[in-house]
Amino acid sequence: MTSITIVGEKLAKKDEVFIFIGPQNDCKNCKLKNICFNLKQYHQYKITTVRDKRHSCSVHAGDAIVVEVEELSIETTIDKKYTKGSIITYEKNDCDEQLCSYYDLCTNQALEPNKKYVITEILDDIPCSKGESIQQVTLKEKE
């Protein structure tokens, strides 16, 4: 599904991918904040269309540009017992191996605990330093 938002002019390029980190304090009095904040925090988006509309912005370097974006699937790791098409209820990963190269993937902040997701793709087996049997997958929120 396509959404409309505003990004800085340096980011406003077709096929550019970004993660929406959430509202900024400098934006609380902006008349356009509802357009910027209609995305899901920590989710990844791909710009599909760059529109001609520009706005001044106190957060971005230069102008802010209106763009159309598409939400991308969420990548994370889950137990190998699950297969493509499975519906899972996400449980927060309490891994404390912060130096592991897979830590951010395993503890993806875009995932909401106790929410249902559909496995859309199995990507790879992940070697877990704690001995867990896990795989890298892409997920979409269950509708």
PDB file of N, CA, C and O in Angstrom, residues 77-91 117-119 121-122 125 133-137 139:
ATOM      1  N   THR A  77      14.902 -12.518  12.650  1.00  0.00           N
ATOM      2  CA  THR A  77      15.192 -13.944  12.797  1.00  0.00           C
ATOM      3  C   THR A  77      14.114 -14.583  13.658  1.00  0.00           C
ATOM      4  O   THR A  77      13.573 -13.942  14.563  1.00  0.00           O
ATOM      5  N   ILE A  78      13.812 -15.837  13.340  1.00  0.00           N
ATOM      6  CA  ILE A  78      12.854 -16.613  14.127  1.00  0.00           C
ATOM      7  C   ILE A  78      13.332 -18.053  14.186  1.00  0.00           C
ATOM      8  O   ILE A  78      14.246 -18.454  13.462  1.00  0.00           O
ATOM      9  N   ASP A  79      12.702 -18.837  15.009  1.00  0.00           N
ATOM     10  CA  ASP A  79      13.005 -20.256  15.154  1.00  0.00           C
ATOM     11  C   ASP A  79      12.855 -20.968  13.809  1.00  0.00           C
ATOM     12  O   ASP A  79      11.948 -20.672  13.033  1.00  0.00           O
ATOM     13  N   LYS A  80      13.732 -21.930  13.528  1.00  0.00           N
ATOM     14  CA  LYS A  80      13.709 -22.666  12.267  1.00  0.00           C
ATOM     15  C   LYS A  80      12.479 -23.552  12.090  1.00  0.00           C
ATOM     16  O   LYS A  80      12.220 -24.028  11.001  1.00  0.00           O
ATOM     17  N   LYS A  81      11.699 -23.753  13.150  1.00  0.00           N
ATOM     18  CA  LYS A  81      10.526 -24.630  13.027  1.00  0.00           C
ATOM     19  C   LYS A  81       9.432 -24.011  12.162  1.00  0.00           C
ATOM     20  O   LYS A  81       8.538 -24.703  11.704  1.00  0.00           O
ATOM     21  N   TYR A  82       9.487 -22.694  11.911  1.00  0.00           N
ATOM     22  CA  TYR A  82       8.460 -22.019  11.120  1.00  0.00           C
ATOM     23  C   TYR A  82       8.808 -22.037   9.639  1.00  0.00           C
ATOM     24  O   TYR A  82       9.972 -22.010   9.262  1.00  0.00           O
ATOM     25  N   THR A  83       7.762 -22.054   8.789  1.00  0.00           N
ATOM     26  CA  THR A  83       7.943 -22.093   7.339  1.00  0.00           C
ATOM     27  C   THR A  83       7.252 -20.896   6.692  1.00  0.00           C
ATOM     28  O   THR A  83       6.460 -20.200   7.322  1.00  0.00           O
ATOM     29  N   LYS A  84       7.549 -20.703   5.420  1.00  0.00           N
ATOM     30  CA  LYS A  84       6.924 -19.624   4.649  1.00  0.00           C
ATOM     31  C   LYS A  84       5.410 -19.773   4.718  1.00  0.00           C
ATOM     32  O   LYS A  84       4.869 -20.859   4.584  1.00  0.00           O
ATOM     33  N   GLY A  85       4.727 -18.650   4.961  1.00  0.00           N
ATOM     34  CA  GLY A  85       3.277 -18.653   5.059  1.00  0.00           C
ATOM     35  C   GLY A  85       2.755 -18.838   6.472  1.00  0.00           C
ATOM     36  O   GLY A  85       1.568 -18.631   6.728  1.00  0.00           O
ATOM     37  N   SER A  86       3.629 -19.218   7.397  1.00  0.00           N
ATOM     38  CA  SER A  86       3.205 -19.397   8.787  1.00  0.00           C
ATOM     39  C   SER A  86       2.813 -18.052   9.389  1.00  0.00           C
ATOM     40  O   SER A  86       3.402 -17.016   9.076  1.00  0.00           O
ATOM     41  N   ILE A  87       1.834 -18.086  10.272  1.00  0.00           N
ATOM     42  CA  ILE A  87       1.443 -16.903  11.026  1.00  0.00           C
ATOM     43  C   ILE A  87       2.032 -17.061  12.414  1.00  0.00           C
ATOM     44  O   ILE A  87       1.823 -18.082  13.074  1.00  0.00           O
ATOM     45  N   ILE A  88       2.798 -16.061  12.829  1.00  0.00           N
ATOM     46  CA  ILE A  88       3.436 -16.122  14.143  1.00  0.00           C
ATOM     47  C   ILE A  88       2.992 -14.940  14.991  1.00  0.00           C
ATOM     48  O   ILE A  88       2.600 -13.898  14.465  1.00  0.00           O
ATOM     49  N   THR A  89       3.042 -15.106  16.280  1.00  0.00           N
ATOM     50  CA  THR A  89       2.859 -13.998  17.207  1.00  0.00           C
ATOM     51  C   THR A  89       4.248 -13.653  17.710  1.00  0.00           C
ATOM     52  O   THR A  89       4.916 -14.477  18.324  1.00  0.00           O
ATOM     53  N   TYR A  90       4.695 -12.437  17.403  1.00  0.00           N
ATOM     54  CA  TYR A  90       6.055 -12.047  17.744  1.00  0.00           C
ATOM     55  C   TYR A  90       6.219 -11.889  19.246  1.00  0.00           C
ATOM     56  O   TYR A  90       5.410 -11.259  19.918  1.00  0.00           O
ATOM     57  N   GLU A  91       7.285 -12.479  19.744  1.00  0.00           N
ATOM     58  CA  GLU A  91       7.675 -12.313  21.145  1.00  0.00           C
ATOM     59  C   GLU A  91       9.045 -11.653  21.151  1.00  0.00           C
ATOM     60  O   GLU A  91       9.943 -12.061  20.417  1.00  0.00           O
ATOM     61  N   TYR A 117       2.192 -11.746  12.663  1.00  0.00           N
ATOM     62  CA  TYR A 117       2.895 -11.501  11.412  1.00  0.00           C
ATOM     63  C   TYR A 117       2.835 -12.756  10.550  1.00  0.00           C
ATOM     64  O   TYR A 117       2.733 -13.867  11.065  1.00  0.00           O
ATOM     65  N   VAL A 118       2.930 -12.556   9.233  1.00  0.00           N
ATOM     66  CA  VAL A 118       2.982 -13.660   8.277  1.00  0.00           C
ATOM     67  C   VAL A 118       4.400 -13.734   7.731  1.00  0.00           C
ATOM     68  O   VAL A 118       4.974 -12.717   7.331  1.00  0.00           O
ATOM     69  N   ILE A 119       4.966 -14.935   7.701  1.00  0.00           N
ATOM     70  CA  ILE A 119       6.299 -15.129   7.121  1.00  0.00           C
ATOM     71  C   ILE A 119       6.147 -15.126   5.609  1.00  0.00           C
ATOM     72  O   ILE A 119       5.480 -15.988   5.041  1.00  0.00           O
ATOM     73  N   GLU A 121       8.923 -14.808   3.434  1.00  0.00           N
ATOM     74  CA  GLU A 121      10.082 -15.410   2.774  1.00  0.00           C
ATOM     75  C   GLU A 121      11.076 -15.927   3.812  1.00  0.00           C
ATOM     76  O   GLU A 121      11.283 -15.297   4.842  1.00  0.00           O
ATOM     77  N   ILE A 122      11.660 -17.075   3.527  1.00  0.00           N
ATOM     78  CA  ILE A 122      12.763 -17.610   4.329  1.00  0.00           C
ATOM     79  C   ILE A 122      14.037 -17.231   3.584  1.00  0.00           C
ATOM     80  O   ILE A 122      14.200 -17.575   2.411  1.00  0.00           O
ATOM     81  N   ASP A 125      19.772 -19.453   6.966  1.00  0.00           N
ATOM     82  CA  ASP A 125      20.030 -19.917   8.326  1.00  0.00           C
ATOM     83  C   ASP A 125      21.035 -18.963   8.963  1.00  0.00           C
ATOM     84  O   ASP A 125      21.941 -18.462   8.291  1.00  0.00           O
ATOM     85  N   SER A 133      18.529 -22.229  17.252  1.00  0.00           N
ATOM     86  CA  SER A 133      18.292 -22.693  15.888  1.00  0.00           C
ATOM     87  C   SER A 133      17.387 -21.673  15.199  1.00  0.00           C
ATOM     88  O   SER A 133      16.163 -21.744  15.295  1.00  0.00           O
ATOM     89  N   ILE A 134      18.012 -20.691  14.514  1.00  0.00           N
ATOM     90  CA  ILE A 134      17.250 -19.581  13.943  1.00  0.00           C
ATOM     91  C   ILE A 134      17.508 -19.400  12.455  1.00  0.00           C
ATOM     92  O   ILE A 134      18.515 -19.859  11.924  1.00  0.00           O
ATOM     93  N   GLN A 135      16.552 -18.702  11.815  1.00  0.00           N
ATOM     94  CA  GLN A 135      16.662 -18.394  10.397  1.00  0.00           C
ATOM     95  C   GLN A 135      16.245 -16.950  10.154  1.00  0.00           C
ATOM     96  O   GLN A 135      15.450 -16.389  10.905  1.00  0.00           O
ATOM     97  N   GLN A 136      16.807 -16.357   9.108  1.00  0.00           N
ATOM     98  CA  GLN A 136      16.446 -14.998   8.721  1.00  0.00           C
ATOM     99  C   GLN A 136      15.220 -15.077   7.830  1.00  0.00           C
ATOM    100  O   GLN A 136      15.179 -15.886   6.891  1.00  0.00           O
ATOM    101  N   VAL A 137      14.224 -14.233   8.120  1.00  0.00           N
ATOM    102  CA  VAL A 137      12.974 -14.238   7.366  1.00  0.00           C
ATOM    103  C   VAL A 137      12.511 -12.815   7.103  1.00  0.00           C
ATOM    104  O   VAL A 137      13.007 -11.863   7.697  1.00  0.00           O
ATOM    105  N   LEU A 139       8.865 -10.623   7.152  1.00  0.00           N
ATOM    106  CA  LEU A 139       7.521 -10.685   7.708  1.00  0.00           C
ATOM    107  C   LEU A 139       6.697  -9.509   7.232  1.00  0.00           C
ATOM    108  O   LEU A 139       7.238  -8.449   6.930  1.00  0.00           O
TER     109      LEU A 139
END
